[in-house]
Short mmCIF file of C-alpha atoms in Angstrom, two decimals:
data_model
loop_
_atom_site.label_atom_id
_atom_site.label_comp_id
_atom_site.label_asym_id
_atom_site.label_seq_id
_atom_site.Cartn_x
_atom_site.Cartn_y
_atom_site.Cartn_z
CA MET X 1 5.36 29.17 11.03
CA ARG X 2 2.75 27.36 13.16
CA ALA X 3 0.03 28.60 10.87
CA ALA X 4 1.79 26.99 8.04
CA LEU X 5 2.09 23.55 9.56
CA PRO X 6 0.50 20.60 7.90
CA THR X 7 -3.08 19.74 8.73
CA MET X 8 -4.95 16.51 8.39
CA PRO X 9 -6.96 17.55 5.36
CA VAL X 10 -3.93 18.63 3.53
CA LEU X 11 -1.94 15.59 4.53
CA HIS X 12 -4.99 13.46 3.40
CA SER X 13 -5.07 15.24 -0.08
CA GLU X 14 -1.28 14.40 -0.52
CA TRP X 15 -1.89 10.83 0.29
CA ILE X 16 -4.76 10.76 -2.44
CA LYS X 17 -2.51 12.31 -4.87
CA ILE X 18 0.35 9.60 -4.18
CA ARG X 19 -1.92 6.72 -4.36
CA SER X 20 -3.65 8.02 -7.57
CA LEU X 21 -0.41 8.27 -9.46
CA ARG X 22 0.39 4.69 -10.63
CA GLY X 23 4.06 5.43 -11.13
CA THR X 24 4.58 7.10 -7.77
CA LEU X 25 2.71 4.36 -5.87
CA GLY X 26 4.66 1.74 -8.01
CA ALA X 27 7.91 3.31 -7.06
CA LEU X 28 6.98 3.11 -3.31
CA ILE X 29 6.19 -0.40 -3.46
CA ALA X 30 9.26 -1.16 -5.63
CA ILE X 31 11.46 0.05 -2.73
CA LEU X 32 10.60 -3.24 -0.93
CA VAL X 33 10.30 -5.42 -3.99
CA ALA X 34 13.68 -4.34 -5.45
CA THR X 35 15.50 -4.31 -2.19
CA ALA X 36 14.29 -7.58 -0.52
CA GLY X 37 13.78 -9.54 -3.77
CA ILE X 38 17.40 -8.77 -5.12
CA GLN X 39 18.93 -9.44 -1.78
CA ALA X 40 17.08 -13.00 -1.45
CA LEU X 41 17.99 -13.95 -5.07
CA THR X 42 21.73 -12.92 -4.62
CA ALA X 43 22.00 -14.59 -1.16
CA ALA X 44 20.49 -17.82 -2.70
CA ALA X 45 22.85 -17.82 -5.47
CA LEU X 46 26.12 -16.79 -3.74
CA GLY X 47 25.43 -16.78 0.03
CA GLN X 48 26.84 -20.19 0.79
CA ALA X 49 29.63 -20.35 -1.78
CA GLU X 50 32.39 -19.26 0.83
CA GLU X 51 32.75 -16.82 3.63
CA GLY X 52 32.77 -13.20 2.35
CA SER X 53 31.46 -14.18 -1.04
CA MET X 54 28.99 -11.37 -0.82
CA GLY X 55 31.45 -8.68 0.51
CA ASP X 56 34.25 -8.18 3.08
CA ASP X 57 31.59 -6.60 5.47
CA PRO X 58 28.94 -9.34 6.21
CA LEU X 59 26.61 -6.77 7.64
CA LEU X 60 26.68 -4.42 4.74
CA ALA X 61 26.29 -7.49 2.40
CA ALA X 62 23.22 -8.26 4.30
CA PHE X 63 21.77 -5.24 2.47
CA TYR X 64 23.27 -5.58 -0.96
CA GLY X 65 19.82 -5.15 -2.54
CA LEU X 66 19.71 -1.60 -1.17
CA ASN X 67 21.88 -0.76 -4.18
CA PHE X 68 18.73 -1.28 -6.31
CA GLY X 69 16.06 -0.19 -3.76
CA GLN X 70 17.60 3.14 -3.35
CA ILE X 71 16.86 3.82 -7.08
CA ALA X 72 13.09 3.19 -6.33
CA ALA X 73 13.40 5.51 -3.37
CA MET X 74 14.80 8.26 -5.49
CA ALA X 75 12.06 7.61 -8.07
CA PHE X 76 9.30 7.86 -5.46
CA GLY X 77 10.55 11.10 -4.13
CA ALA X 78 11.13 12.64 -7.56
CA THR X 79 7.89 11.54 -9.05
CA ALA X 80 5.87 12.67 -6.11
CA LEU X 81 7.12 16.22 -6.46
CA SER X 82 7.47 16.29 -10.46
CA ALA X 83 3.68 15.65 -10.77
CA GLU X 84 3.01 19.16 -9.36
CA PHE X 85 4.92 20.68 -12.51
CA HIS X 86 2.94 19.16 -15.20
CA ASN X 87 -0.19 20.48 -16.77
CA GLY X 88 -0.68 23.23 -14.38
CA ALA X 89 -1.21 20.95 -11.28
CA LEU X 90 0.73 23.35 -9.07
CA ARG X 91 -1.66 26.10 -9.76
CA THR X 92 -4.53 23.81 -8.81
CA SER X 93 -2.67 22.66 -5.63
CA LEU X 94 -2.09 26.18 -4.59
CA ALA X 95 -5.52 27.24 -5.27
CA ALA X 96 -6.63 24.55 -2.76
CA VAL X 97 -3.73 25.45 -0.27
CA PRO X 98 -2.74 28.92 -0.85
CA ASN X 99 -0.12 28.81 1.83
CA ARG X 100 3.00 27.53 0.00
CA THR X 101 4.85 26.54 3.08
CA ARG X 102 1.86 24.52 4.34
CA PHE X 103 1.53 22.85 0.99
CA TYR X 104 5.23 22.06 0.71
CA LEU X 105 5.67 20.72 4.18
CA SER X 106 2.67 18.67 3.86
CA LYS X 107 3.91 17.03 0.71
CA MET X 108 7.26 16.52 2.24
CA THR X 109 5.75 15.04 5.40
CA MET X 110 3.60 12.52 3.44
CA ILE X 111 6.82 11.51 1.25
CA GLY X 112 8.99 11.29 4.28
CA GLY X 113 6.45 9.36 6.35
CA LEU X 114 5.53 6.93 3.62
CA ALA X 115 9.26 6.29 2.63
CA PHE X 116 10.13 5.87 6.32
CA VAL X 117 7.31 3.28 7.00
CA MET X 118 8.19 1.42 3.80
CA GLY X 119 11.94 1.74 4.44
CA GLN X 120 11.67 0.10 8.00
CA ILE X 121 9.62 -2.78 6.56
CA THR X 122 11.99 -3.08 3.74
CA GLY X 123 15.05 -3.20 6.08
CA PHE X 124 13.64 -5.92 8.18
CA VAL X 125 12.34 -8.01 5.29
CA THR X 126 15.52 -7.66 3.40
CA PHE X 127 17.68 -8.74 6.24
CA VAL X 128 15.43 -11.92 7.20
CA ALA X 129 14.84 -12.81 3.61
CA GLY X 130 18.65 -12.57 2.81
CA GLN X 131 19.87 -14.32 5.94
CA SER X 132 17.51 -17.24 5.29
CA PHE X 133 19.82 -18.35 2.37
CA MET X 134 23.25 -17.87 4.17
CA GLY X 135 23.46 -21.24 5.78
CA PRO X 136 26.51 -21.26 8.17
CA TYR X 137 27.30 -17.59 7.52
CA THR X 138 23.97 -16.45 8.74
CA LEU X 139 23.58 -13.21 10.84
CA GLU X 140 20.78 -12.98 13.49
CA LEU X 141 18.88 -9.93 14.40
CA GLY X 142 20.43 -10.30 17.87
CA ASP X 143 23.96 -9.98 16.61
CA PRO X 144 25.97 -6.88 17.17
CA GLY X 145 24.89 -4.05 14.89
CA SER X 146 22.08 -6.00 13.17
CA LEU X 147 19.07 -4.02 14.57
CA ARG X 148 21.03 -0.68 13.92
CA ALA X 149 21.56 -1.77 10.41
CA VAL X 150 17.77 -2.61 9.95
CA PHE X 151 16.82 0.68 11.26
CA GLY X 152 19.69 2.43 9.24
CA CYS X 153 18.42 0.94 6.01
CA GLY X 154 14.97 2.27 6.53
CA MET X 155 16.15 5.67 7.42
CA TYR X 156 18.51 5.72 4.42
CA LEU X 157 15.78 4.90 1.97
CA ALA X 158 13.53 7.57 3.48
CA LEU X 159 16.35 10.34 3.47
CA MET X 160 17.07 9.34 -0.07
CA ALA X 161 13.47 9.82 -1.13
CA LEU X 162 13.48 13.32 0.58
CA PHE X 163 16.83 14.16 -0.92
CA ALA X 164 15.38 13.42 -4.51
CA ALA X 165 12.02 15.26 -3.70
CA GLY X 166 13.87 18.37 -2.48
CA LEU X 167 16.11 18.52 -5.48
CA THR X 168 12.99 18.04 -7.69
CA ALA X 169 11.31 21.10 -6.26
CA VAL X 170 14.49 23.07 -7.14
CA LEU X 171 14.76 21.67 -10.73
CA ARG X 172 11.30 21.13 -11.34
CA SER X 173 12.07 17.96 -13.23
CA GLY X 174 12.07 14.48 -11.93
CA THR X 175 13.84 13.26 -15.02
CA ALA X 176 16.61 15.80 -14.53
CA VAL X 177 17.00 14.70 -10.76
CA LEU X 178 17.04 11.08 -11.55
CA SER X 179 19.61 11.64 -14.41
CA LEU X 180 21.83 13.40 -11.86
CA LEU X 181 21.22 11.25 -8.67
CA ILE X 182 21.47 7.81 -10.02
CA PRO X 183 24.92 8.07 -11.87
CA PHE X 184 26.23 10.00 -8.92
CA VAL X 185 25.25 7.39 -6.33
CA LEU X 186 26.02 4.32 -8.51
CA MET X 187 29.19 5.60 -10.27
CA VAL X 188 30.67 9.02 -9.31
CA SER X 189 30.48 8.39 -5.50
CA PHE X 190 32.18 4.98 -6.14
CA ILE X 191 35.08 6.54 -8.24
CA VAL X 192 35.49 9.62 -5.83
CA GLY X 193 35.46 7.12 -2.93
CA ALA X 194 38.23 4.99 -4.24
CA LYS X 195 40.50 8.12 -4.71
CA ALA X 196 39.39 10.45 -1.79
CA GLY X 197 39.60 8.17 1.12
CA GLY X 198 37.97 9.44 4.37
CA VAL X 199 36.72 12.67 2.77
CA ALA X 200 34.38 10.38 0.54
CA GLU X 201 32.70 9.42 3.76
CA PHE X 202 30.84 12.76 3.69
CA LEU X 203 29.03 12.02 0.45
CA PRO X 204 25.25 11.32 1.10
CA ASP X 205 25.18 7.72 0.05
CA ARG X 206 28.40 6.71 1.61
CA ALA X 207 27.57 8.36 4.85
CA GLY X 208 24.25 7.00 5.16
CA GLN X 209 25.49 3.38 4.54
CA MET X 210 27.68 3.76 7.57
CA MET X 211 24.73 2.56 9.76
CA MET X 212 24.87 -0.79 7.99
CA ARG X 213 28.58 -1.44 8.49
CA LEU X 214 30.09 -3.47 11.13
CA GLU X 215 32.91 -0.93 11.84
CA PRO X 216 32.60 2.74 11.54
CA GLY X 217 34.49 4.71 8.81
CA GLU X 218 37.92 6.38 9.18
CA THR X 219 36.34 9.77 9.68
CA VAL X 220 32.41 9.18 10.19
CA GLY X 221 30.94 6.96 12.62
CA HIS X 222 27.73 4.88 12.46
CA TRP X 223 25.32 7.57 13.71
CA ALA X 224 27.34 10.47 12.49
CA GLY X 225 26.95 9.05 9.08
CA LEU X 226 23.26 8.99 9.36
CA GLY X 227 23.46 12.63 10.59
CA VAL X 228 25.64 13.75 7.51
CA MET X 229 23.05 12.21 5.15
CA ALA X 230 20.27 13.95 7.05
CA LEU X 231 21.96 17.14 6.52
CA TRP X 232 22.20 16.55 2.74
CA ALA X 233 18.49 15.86 2.66
CA ALA X 234 17.67 18.75 4.86
CA ALA X 235 19.56 21.06 2.51
CA ALA X 236 17.71 19.70 -0.53
CA VAL X 237 14.36 20.09 1.25
CA VAL X 238 15.17 23.66 2.36
CA GLY X 239 16.38 24.48 -1.21
CA GLY X 240 12.99 23.15 -2.46
CA TRP X 241 10.89 25.13 0.01
CA LEU X 242 12.66 28.29 -1.10
CA ALA X 243 12.04 27.47 -4.79
CA VAL X 244 8.46 26.79 -4.32
CA ARG X 245 8.00 30.05 -2.24
CA ARG X 246 9.69 32.32 -4.59
CA ARG X 247 8.98 30.97 -8.11
CA SER X 248 5.54 31.51 -9.86
CA ALA X 249 3.41 28.49 -10.20
#
């Protein structure tokens, strides 16, 4: 396995691929723009209307824009992988990096690393930008749970990108993955959550968002929720690795 670990030249080549694809790079930037931008606009419009106007949990409400930024994170992960399955790109990549495990781990490392950095920036900017419009209901970074939530927001976005990337490696279609993930996160999870109670806290999006709640869930705590989401992402990444290893280019 050591021989298959990523190397700097391979990681650099993956960075070149990502920055060369306008759609993929645009999705990465959109994580910050969509999350922080929508948060600031919503807080400016509703933040001072009355206490709780943006939600019962003021800490989770401080990351309302995440509902939109997570779509950009999914798109980033999906497009970064799906580009390999168009016009014989995977054959070219494997000709340059014959070790499939090294190729795959390098790609996932770059996707996860970029999404993590952008996610942490996004979490901080979203919190600060949104709270600047909250007036008497403003939360501070020093308040209980705030720093945990900022970090959790960044981790959530990074794990969501890896989740989408792993599924794309399995299905070989970014369009198919986004067609499944976006409705699942925005609709199905909400409907199931309303009926399933504590069991729904084990769904990837609900578990990951525990980090941004003031109080832990009925079944899953703050850090345990992040762990549950990490397991979902890990399962997708491992599934993608198996698919890349076993299928022909």
